[in-house]
Coordinates of C-alpha atoms in Angstrom, one line a residue:
X1 CA -34.7 -26.2 8.1
X2 CA -32.3 -23.5 7.3
X3 CA -33.3 -20.8 4.4
X4 CA -30.4 -20.3 2.5
X5 CA -29.3 -16.6 2.3
X6 CA -26.0 -15.0 0.9
X7 CA -23.0 -15.6 2.6
X8 CA -20.8 -13.1 4.6
X9 CA -17.6 -11.5 3.6
X10 CA -14.8 -13.9 5.1
X11 CA -14.0 -13.2 9.2
X12 CA -11.4 -10.2 9.9
X13 CA -9.4 -12.4 12.3
X14 CA -9.5 -16.4 11.2
X15 CA -7.9 -19.2 13.0
X16 CA -4.2 -20.1 12.1
X17 CA -3.6 -23.3 10.1
X18 CA -0.7 -25.4 10.5
X19 CA 0.7 -24.7 7.1
X20 CA 0.2 -20.9 7.7
X21 CA 3.3 -20.6 9.8
X22 CA 5.2 -19.4 8.9
X23 CA 3.3 -16.8 7.2
X24 CA 4.5 -16.0 3.4
X25 CA 6.1 -12.8 2.5
X26 CA 2.9 -12.4 0.3
X27 CA 0.8 -12.5 3.0
X28 CA 0.0 -8.9 2.8
X29 CA 1.0 -8.2 -0.9
X30 CA -0.1 -5.2 -2.7
X31 CA 1.4 -4.2 -5.9
X32 CA 0.7 -0.7 -5.7
X33 CA -1.1 1.6 -3.1
X34 CA -4.5 1.6 -4.8
X35 CA -5.5 -1.5 -7.7
X36 CA -5.9 0.2 -11.0
X37 CA -9.2 1.7 -12.5
X38 CA -9.6 -1.0 -15.0
X39 CA -8.6 -4.5 -16.0
X40 CA -8.6 -6.7 -18.5
X41 CA -9.6 -9.3 -16.3
X42 CA -10.1 -9.1 -12.4
X43 CA -10.2 -12.6 -10.5
X44 CA -11.4 -12.7 -6.8
X45 CA -10.1 -15.1 -4.6
X46 CA -6.4 -16.3 -4.4
X47 CA -6.7 -20.0 -3.2
X48 CA -5.7 -22.6 -5.5
X49 CA -8.5 -22.1 -8.0
X50 CA -8.0 -17.9 -8.4
X51 CA -4.0 -18.4 -8.3
X52 CA -4.3 -21.2 -11.0
X53 CA -6.4 -18.8 -12.8
X54 CA -4.4 -15.4 -12.9
X55 CA -1.3 -17.7 -13.9
X56 CA -3.2 -19.2 -17.2
X57 CA -4.8 -15.9 -18.0
X58 CA -1.1 -14.8 -18.4
X59 CA -0.2 -17.7 -19.7
X60 CA -2.2 -17.0 -22.9
X61 CA -2.2 -13.2 -22.7
X62 CA 1.1 -12.1 -21.6
X63 CA 0.4 -8.6 -22.2
X64 CA -3.3 -8.7 -20.1
X65 CA -3.3 -7.0 -17.0
X66 CA -4.7 -9.3 -14.4
X67 CA -5.2 -7.9 -11.1
X68 CA -6.5 -10.5 -8.4
X69 CA -8.1 -9.6 -5.2
X70 CA -8.0 -11.1 -1.9
X71 CA -10.0 -10.1 1.1
X72 CA -7.7 -10.9 3.8
X73 CA -4.1 -12.5 3.7
X74 CA -2.8 -14.4 0.5
X75 CA -4.7 -18.0 0.6
X76 CA -6.3 -17.3 3.6
X77 CA -9.8 -19.5 2.4
X78 CA -10.2 -23.2 2.2
X79 CA -6.6 -23.8 0.4
X80 CA -4.8 -22.7 3.1
X81 CA -6.4 -24.2 5.6
X82 CA -7.0 -28.0 4.2
X83 CA -6.0 -31.4 5.1
X84 CA -2.2 -31.7 3.0
X85 CA -4.0 -34.4 0.4
X86 CA -3.7 -34.1 -3.0
X87 CA -5.7 -37.3 -4.1
X88 CA -7.7 -39.0 -7.0
X89 CA -10.5 -39.9 -4.1
X90 CA -13.3 -39.3 -5.9
X91 CA -14.0 -43.5 -7.6
X92 CA -16.2 -43.8 -4.7
X93 CA -18.6 -42.1 -6.7
X94 CA -18.1 -43.6 -10.0
X95 CA -20.9 -45.9 -10.0
X96 CA -23.6 -43.4 -9.0
X97 CA -21.8 -40.8 -11.4
X98 CA -22.4 -43.6 -14.0
X99 CA -26.1 -44.4 -13.3
X100 CA -26.6 -40.4 -13.2
X101 CA -24.6 -39.0 -16.2
X102 CA -23.4 -42.2 -18.2
X103 CA -20.1 -44.5 -18.2
X104 CA -18.6 -41.6 -20.4
X105 CA -19.5 -38.7 -18.5
X106 CA -18.0 -40.8 -15.4
X107 CA -14.7 -41.4 -17.3
X108 CA -14.4 -37.7 -18.0
X109 CA -14.7 -36.7 -14.4
X110 CA -11.8 -39.6 -13.0
X111 CA -9.7 -38.5 -16.1
X112 CA -9.8 -35.0 -14.5
X113 CA -9.2 -35.8 -11.0
X114 CA -6.5 -37.6 -12.2
X115 CA -4.9 -35.6 -14.5
X116 CA -5.2 -32.7 -11.9
X117 CA -3.2 -34.4 -9.2
X118 CA -0.5 -34.9 -11.8
X119 CA -0.7 -31.5 -12.8
X120 CA -0.4 -29.7 -9.7
X121 CA 2.6 -32.1 -8.8
X122 CA 4.5 -31.5 -12.2
X123 CA 3.9 -27.9 -12.0
X124 CA 5.2 -27.7 -8.5
X125 CA 8.3 -29.9 -9.8
X126 CA 8.7 -27.7 -12.8
X127 CA 8.5 -24.2 -10.8
X128 CA 10.7 -25.2 -8.4
X129 CA 7.6 -24.7 -5.4
X130 CA 9.2 -25.5 -2.3
X131 CA 5.8 -27.2 -0.5
X132 CA 6.8 -30.5 1.1
X133 CA 5.7 -32.9 -1.7
X134 CA 5.7 -35.9 -0.9
X135 CA 4.3 -39.2 -3.2
X136 CA 2.6 -41.1 -0.9
X137 CA 0.0 -44.4 -0.9
X138 CA -3.1 -43.3 0.2
X139 CA -5.5 -45.8 2.0
X140 CA -9.6 -45.2 2.3
X141 CA -10.2 -47.4 5.3
X142 CA -13.5 -48.5 5.8
X143 CA -15.0 -49.2 9.1
X144 CA -18.8 -49.7 7.6
X145 CA -19.7 -53.1 5.7
X146 CA -22.3 -50.9 3.2
X147 CA -19.7 -48.3 2.7
X148 CA -17.0 -50.9 1.7
X149 CA -19.3 -52.8 -0.3
X150 CA -20.2 -49.7 -2.4
X151 CA -16.7 -49.1 -2.8
X152 CA -15.9 -52.3 -4.1
X153 CA -18.7 -51.7 -6.7
X154 CA -17.4 -48.4 -7.8
X155 CA -13.7 -50.0 -8.2
X156 CA -14.8 -52.6 -10.2
X157 CA -17.3 -50.0 -12.8
X158 CA -14.0 -47.9 -12.5
X159 CA -11.7 -50.7 -13.8
X160 CA -13.8 -51.9 -16.5
X161 CA -14.7 -48.2 -18.3
X162 CA -11.1 -46.8 -17.7
X163 CA -9.3 -50.1 -18.6
X164 CA -7.3 -48.9 -21.1
X165 CA -6.4 -45.3 -19.6
X166 CA -5.0 -47.6 -16.5
X167 CA -3.0 -49.8 -19.1
X168 CA -1.6 -46.4 -20.7
X169 CA -0.7 -45.2 -17.2
X170 CA -2.9 -42.3 -17.7
X171 CA -5.3 -43.7 -15.0
X172 CA -4.2 -45.3 -11.3
X173 CA -5.4 -48.7 -10.5
X174 CA -7.3 -49.3 -7.1
X175 CA -6.3 -51.7 -4.6
X176 CA -8.8 -53.3 -2.5
X177 CA -8.0 -55.2 1.0
X178 CA -9.4 -57.2 3.2
X179 CA -10.4 -56.5 6.5
X180 CA -7.8 -58.6 7.9
X181 CA -5.4 -57.4 5.4
X182 CA -6.5 -54.1 6.1
X183 CA -5.6 -54.3 10.0
X184 CA -2.8 -56.3 9.8
X185 CA -1.0 -53.6 7.0
X186 CA -2.5 -50.6 8.1
X187 CA -2.9 -50.8 11.9
X188 CA -6.7 -49.9 12.1
X189 CA -8.1 -52.8 14.1
X190 CA -11.7 -51.1 13.2
X191 CA -11.5 -52.0 9.0
X192 CA -13.8 -54.2 7.5
X193 CA -11.8 -53.4 4.1
X194 CA -9.4 -51.0 2.5
X195 CA -8.9 -49.7 -0.8
X196 CA -5.0 -47.7 -1.5
X197 CA -3.8 -46.0 -4.6
X198 CA -1.1 -43.3 -5.2
X199 CA -1.7 -39.8 -4.3
X200 CA 0.7 -36.7 -3.0
X201 CA 0.8 -35.1 0.4
X202 CA 2.1 -31.4 0.1
X203 CA 1.8 -28.0 2.2
X204 CA -1.1 -26.5 0.3
X205 CA -0.2 -23.4 1.7
X206 CA 3.0 -23.2 -0.2
X207 CA 2.2 -24.7 -3.1
X208 CA -0.5 -21.3 -3.7
X209 CA 2.1 -19.2 -2.8
X210 CA 4.4 -20.3 -5.2
X211 CA 1.7 -20.1 -8.0
X212 CA 1.0 -16.6 -7.1
X213 CA 5.0 -15.7 -7.0
X214 CA 4.9 -17.0 -10.4
X215 CA 2.0 -14.8 -11.6
X216 CA 3.9 -11.7 -10.2
X217 CA 6.9 -12.7 -12.6
X218 CA 4.5 -12.9 -15.6
X219 CA 2.8 -9.5 -14.2
X220 CA 0.1 -10.5 -11.9
X221 CA -1.3 -7.3 -9.4
X222 CA -2.0 -8.8 -6.5
X223 CA -3.8 -7.2 -3.5
X224 CA -4.4 -8.3 -0.6
X225 CA -6.8 -7.1 2.7
X226 CA -8.9 -5.7 0.1
X227 CA -12.7 -7.3 -0.1
X228 CA -14.8 -6.9 -2.7
X229 CA -18.0 -5.1 -1.9
X230 CA -19.8 -5.7 -4.7
X231 CA -20.0 -6.0 -8.6
X232 CA -22.6 -3.8 -10.5
X233 CA -23.2 -3.9 -14.2
X234 CA -20.8 -1.3 -15.7
X235 CA -23.1 1.7 -16.8
X236 CA -22.0 2.4 -20.6
X237 CA -22.0 6.5 -20.2
X238 CA -20.0 6.4 -17.6
X239 CA -17.8 4.5 -19.4
X240 CA -17.9 6.4 -22.5
X241 CA -17.6 9.7 -20.7
X242 CA -14.3 8.4 -18.3
X243 CA -12.1 6.5 -21.2
X244 CA -13.9 6.7 -25.0
X245 CA -13.0 9.0 -27.5
X246 CA -15.7 7.9 -29.8
X247 CA -19.1 6.3 -29.8
X248 CA -17.4 3.4 -31.7
X249 CA -14.9 2.7 -29.0
X250 CA -17.4 2.5 -26.6
X251 CA -19.4 -0.2 -28.4
X252 CA -16.5 -2.1 -29.1
X253 CA -14.3 -2.1 -25.5
X254 CA -16.8 -1.0 -23.1
X255 CA -16.1 -2.8 -19.9
X256 CA -19.4 -4.8 -18.6
X257 CA -18.9 -4.9 -14.8
X258 CA -17.6 -2.6 -12.0
X259 CA -15.8 -4.1 -9.3
X260 CA -16.3 -2.3 -5.7
X261 CA -13.4 -2.6 -3.2
X262 CA -12.8 -0.9 0.0
X263 CA -9.6 0.4 -1.9
X264 CA -11.4 1.6 -5.3
X265 CA -14.0 0.5 -8.3
X266 CA -12.5 -1.5 -11.1
X267 CA -13.9 -1.7 -14.5
X268 CA -13.1 -4.6 -16.5
X269 CA -14.8 -6.9 -19.3
X270 CA -14.2 -10.1 -17.5
X271 CA -14.8 -10.9 -14.1
X272 CA -14.2 -14.4 -12.0
X273 CA -15.1 -15.5 -8.9
X274 CA -12.5 -17.8 -7.7
X275 CA -14.7 -17.6 -4.0
X276 CA -15.9 -21.0 -3.5
X277 CA -18.1 -21.3 -0.1
X278 CA -18.4 -17.4 -0.4
X279 CA -19.9 -16.8 -4.0
X280 CA -23.0 -15.8 -2.8
X281 CA -21.7 -13.0 -0.7
X282 CA -21.3 -11.5 -4.2
X283 CA -23.6 -13.6 -6.4
X284 CA -26.8 -14.0 -4.4
X285 CA -28.2 -16.4 -6.8
X286 CA -25.5 -18.7 -5.7
X287 CA -27.1 -19.7 -2.4
X288 CA -29.5 -21.6 -3.9
X289 CA -26.8 -23.9 -5.2
X290 CA -23.8 -23.3 -3.3
X291 CA -23.5 -24.3 0.3
X292 CA -20.8 -22.7 2.7
X293 CA -19.9 -25.4 4.9
X294 CA -17.2 -25.3 7.7
X295 CA -14.6 -27.9 8.3
X296 CA -12.2 -28.3 11.4
X297 CA -8.5 -30.0 11.0
X298 CA -5.8 -30.3 14.2
X299 CA -1.9 -30.8 13.5
X300 CA -0.8 -33.3 16.4
X301 CA 1.6 -35.0 17.5
X302 CA 1.8 -38.8 16.9
X303 CA 1.2 -41.2 19.7
X304 CA 4.2 -42.9 20.7
X305 CA 3.8 -46.2 19.9
X306 CA 2.9 -45.3 15.8
X307 CA 5.4 -42.8 16.1
X308 CA 8.1 -45.3 16.5
X309 CA 7.4 -46.5 13.0
X310 CA 8.2 -42.8 11.2
X311 CA 8.8 -45.3 7.8
X312 CA 4.9 -45.8 8.4
X313 CA 3.7 -42.1 8.7
X314 CA 5.8 -41.0 6.0
X315 CA 4.5 -43.5 3.4
X316 CA 0.9 -43.0 4.0
X317 CA -1.8 -40.8 4.2
X318 CA -5.5 -42.3 5.3
X319 CA -9.2 -41.9 5.2
X320 CA -11.4 -43.2 7.1
X321 CA -15.0 -43.7 6.4
X322 CA -17.9 -45.3 8.7
X323 CA -21.4 -45.0 9.6
X324 CA -23.0 -41.7 11.2
X325 CA -26.3 -41.7 12.9
X326 CA -28.2 -40.9 9.7
X327 CA -28.8 -44.1 8.1
X328 CA -27.0 -43.8 4.5
X329 CA -24.5 -41.1 5.1
X330 CA -21.0 -41.9 5.7
X331 CA -18.5 -39.7 8.0
X332 CA -15.3 -39.2 7.0
X333 CA -12.0 -38.5 9.0
X334 CA -8.8 -37.8 6.9
X335 CA -5.0 -37.9 8.0
X336 CA -2.3 -36.6 6.6
X337 CA 1.8 -37.3 8.3
X338 CA 4.2 -34.2 7.1
X339 CA 7.6 -33.6 8.4
X340 CA 7.9 -31.3 11.6
X341 CA 9.0 -28.1 10.8
X342 CA 12.1 -27.0 12.1
X343 CA 13.1 -23.5 13.5
X344 CA 15.9 -22.8 11.1
X345 CA 14.0 -23.9 7.7
X346 CA 10.7 -24.2 6.3
X347 CA 11.4 -28.4 6.5
X348 CA 14.0 -29.9 7.9
X349 CA 14.7 -33.3 5.0
X350 CA 17.0 -35.3 7.6
X351 CA 14.7 -35.2 10.3
X352 CA 12.8 -38.4 10.5
X353 CA 9.9 -36.5 13.2
X354 CA 6.3 -36.1 11.9
X355 CA 3.4 -34.0 12.7
X356 CA 0.0 -35.9 12.1
X357 CA -2.7 -32.9 10.6
X358 CA -5.8 -35.1 11.3
X359 CA -9.3 -33.4 10.2
X360 CA -13.0 -34.3 10.4
X361 CA -16.0 -34.8 12.8
X362 CA -18.4 -32.7 11.2
X363 CA -21.4 -35.2 11.5
X364 CA -21.3 -34.3 15.3
X365 CA -22.6 -30.8 14.3
X366 CA -26.2 -31.3 14.1
X367 CA -26.3 -29.2 11.1
X368 CA -22.9 -30.7 9.8
X369 CA -21.6 -27.2 9.8
X370 CA -23.6 -26.1 6.5
X371 CA -24.2 -22.3 5.8
X372 CA -21.0 -21.1 8.3
X373 CA -18.5 -19.2 7.1
X374 CA -17.2 -18.6 10.9
X375 CA -13.7 -19.6 10.7
X376 CA -12.5 -17.9 13.3
X377 CA -14.2 -20.3 15.5
X378 CA -14.0 -23.9 16.2
X379 CA -16.5 -26.4 17.2
X380 CA -15.7 -27.6 20.8
X381 CA -17.7 -31.0 20.5
X382 CA -15.3 -31.5 17.1
X383 CA -12.2 -30.3 19.1
X384 CA -13.0 -33.1 21.5
X385 CA -13.6 -35.8 18.5
X386 CA -10.3 -34.8 17.1
X387 CA -7.9 -34.6 20.0
X388 CA -8.9 -38.2 20.8
X389 CA -9.9 -40.1 17.5
X390 CA -7.6 -41.7 15.9
X391 CA -6.6 -43.1 19.6
X392 CA -9.8 -44.5 20.7
X393 CA -11.8 -44.9 17.4
X394 CA -9.4 -45.5 14.3
X395 CA -6.2 -47.2 15.6
X396 CA -6.6 -48.0 18.7
X397 CA -4.6 -47.2 22.1
X398 CA -2.4 -50.8 21.1
X399 CA -1.3 -49.0 18.0
X400 CA -1.1 -45.5 18.1
X401 CA 0.0 -45.5 21.9
X402 CA -1.2 -44.4 25.1
X403 CA 1.2 -41.3 25.1
X404 CA 1.8 -38.4 23.0
X405 CA -1.1 -37.0 20.5
X406 CA -1.0 -33.8 21.6
X407 CA -2.8 -31.3 20.0
X408 CA -0.7 -28.3 18.9
X409 CA -2.7 -26.7 16.5
X410 CA -6.5 -26.4 15.5
X411 CA -8.4 -24.4 13.3
X412 CA -11.5 -24.2 10.4
X413 CA -12.0 -23.4 6.8
X414 CA -14.8 -22.9 4.9
X415 CA -15.6 -25.0 1.9
X416 CA -18.2 -25.3 -0.9
X417 CA -21.0 -27.6 -1.4
X418 CA -23.4 -28.1 -4.6
X419 CA -26.0 -30.3 -4.3
X420 CA -24.8 -32.6 -7.4
X421 CA -21.2 -32.6 -5.7
X422 CA -19.8 -31.4 -8.7
X423 CA -17.8 -27.7 -9.1
X424 CA -19.8 -25.0 -11.1
X425 CA -17.2 -23.9 -13.8
X426 CA -18.3 -21.5 -16.9
X427 CA -19.9 -18.0 -17.7
X428 CA -22.6 -17.1 -14.9
X429 CA -25.9 -17.8 -16.7
X430 CA -27.5 -14.4 -18.1
X431 CA -24.2 -12.1 -16.7
X432 CA -22.5 -11.8 -19.6
X433 CA -18.6 -11.2 -18.8
X434 CA -19.1 -13.1 -15.1
X435 CA -17.2 -16.5 -14.9
X436 CA -17.3 -18.7 -12.1
X437 CA -15.1 -21.6 -10.8
X438 CA -16.2 -22.8 -7.5
X439 CA -18.3 -25.1 -5.4
X440 CA -15.3 -28.1 -4.7
X441 CA -17.0 -29.7 -2.0
X442 CA -14.1 -30.3 -0.3
X443 CA -11.9 -31.8 -3.2
X444 CA -10.0 -28.7 -4.8
X445 CA -6.7 -29.8 -4.5
X446 CA -8.1 -32.7 -6.9
X447 CA -10.3 -30.8 -9.1
X448 CA -9.1 -26.8 -9.2
X449 CA -6.1 -26.9 -10.9
X450 CA -7.4 -28.2 -14.3
X451 CA -10.9 -26.7 -13.7
X452 CA -9.2 -23.3 -13.8
X453 CA -7.3 -24.2 -16.8
X454 CA -10.2 -24.9 -18.2
X455 CA -12.4 -21.3 -17.5
X456 CA -9.0 -19.7 -18.4
X457 CA -9.2 -21.4 -22.0
X458 CA -13.0 -20.2 -21.9
X459 CA -12.7 -16.7 -20.9
X460 CA -9.9 -15.9 -23.8
X461 CA -12.0 -17.5 -26.7
X462 CA -10.8 -20.9 -26.7
X463 CA -13.7 -23.1 -24.8
X464 CA -14.3 -25.2 -27.9
X465 CA -10.7 -26.8 -27.0
X466 CA -11.8 -28.0 -23.4
X467 CA -15.4 -29.3 -24.7
X468 CA -13.7 -33.1 -24.9
X469 CA -11.9 -33.2 -21.5
X470 CA -13.9 -30.6 -18.9
X471 CA -16.9 -33.1 -17.3
X472 CA -20.2 -31.5 -18.8
X473 CA -21.3 -31.9 -15.4
X474 CA -19.1 -29.3 -14.0
X475 CA -20.6 -26.6 -16.7
X476 CA -22.1 -23.6 -15.2
X477 CA -25.3 -24.0 -17.2
X478 CA -26.1 -27.4 -16.2
X479 CA -29.8 -27.5 -14.3
X480 CA -29.4 -27.0 -11.0
X481 CA -27.1 -23.8 -11.8
X482 CA -29.4 -22.3 -14.2
X483 CA -32.7 -22.7 -12.2
X484 CA -31.2 -20.5 -9.8
X485 CA -31.3 -17.7 -12.4
X486 CA -34.2 -18.5 -14.3
X487 CA -32.7 -19.6 -16.9
X488 CA -33.1 -23.0 -19.4
X489 CA -30.2 -25.6 -18.9
X490 CA -27.9 -26.5 -21.9
X491 CA -29.9 -28.9 -23.8
X492 CA -33.4 -28.0 -23.0
X493 CA -35.9 -26.4 -25.2

């Protein structure tokens, strides 16, 4: 059994994802030669969580000094390496969430996910962020009877609990398809059933860089290639000697933390970890409840038969759910089809040609790629699988085609998993002024945008306002997190 240990710093030379070509002008951004020696807020991590956090902090506190630190290029972590989906796909856990936390809490999780997905799309449109945002019908194709039965039960449970939300248009319906319907409609001969609903696909890298750009316009200071080595409690005496003119000033405004980087130290009263799978590098106790896991993805040419149906590729994104060698544990592959990127522009809206972004295959690793932070390499066994699974496993040669399907690019990315599959949002137990928003279990595009909004409200003194909509099971003071710090969970005596 692997013993949890703190994560490493991100690799210096990671693989390059489909989305990261061409590189954003913000990739190597430095707002100044060196960061400031003090700041009101220091955000660590420049993915969808960190960029959204910084933007929301400046939205609430326009005059604040907000510094965002990134170890590598901007958006070089999981957000710039995912499959291009923004889909409210957690409905499959609704019945389980209801049993574990109660129907009200399961509903709160579902509502946050739905509002998050809408929020990402709305923000991209209102802010004019060119990220190839497309509304699609997303489909979960089930290749296992047990998994499909569980999904149908979850759909029914969710429909009953969210009937009013669905009627008001605040939550989407889920549509179930029989085996015959799924095979005909989606061209998946191994399907035993399917569930479809509305979602989006996009370039996550371009979306996040767009959010960063809006933050810079509000006064954000962004420092890429500035890894954080440690976070230390600030010494009150040192703070007083350096900055204060009186003991009263020290008591009132002394920063709580010193953020130590390769470019110098920053004193701050609030440090925010948007570091996902790498969180335990800076917060070693997090290794007890947040596990780094490596995912793998490819960009492929579509097979010649499916390429002849550009309308199908443009309309759908797909997740495939199937049994694995471990009883009761399902595997999942995922596919999105995006416009081929032209040499003359970021995208060519006139072209019907599509690139298939396809990932998954983690079940082939003996460790399921857990405790791995190496996104500079790929798993060769998974590579072989990803290069053939669409043709051989999911669509079949008759629907995918015998020709085409060449892998044009392959990459890996590190996500953060938690034992209860919920993110961690809030102040770190026992560490006043240190906050965390991480552990999205590979589902960050559907949860992180609004979770970051919630944390920004908490940090700026408006935490009570999130009580009705942020799930309690996301809170950093829940049991599995509190135990790692030797603390009692919220509500415990």
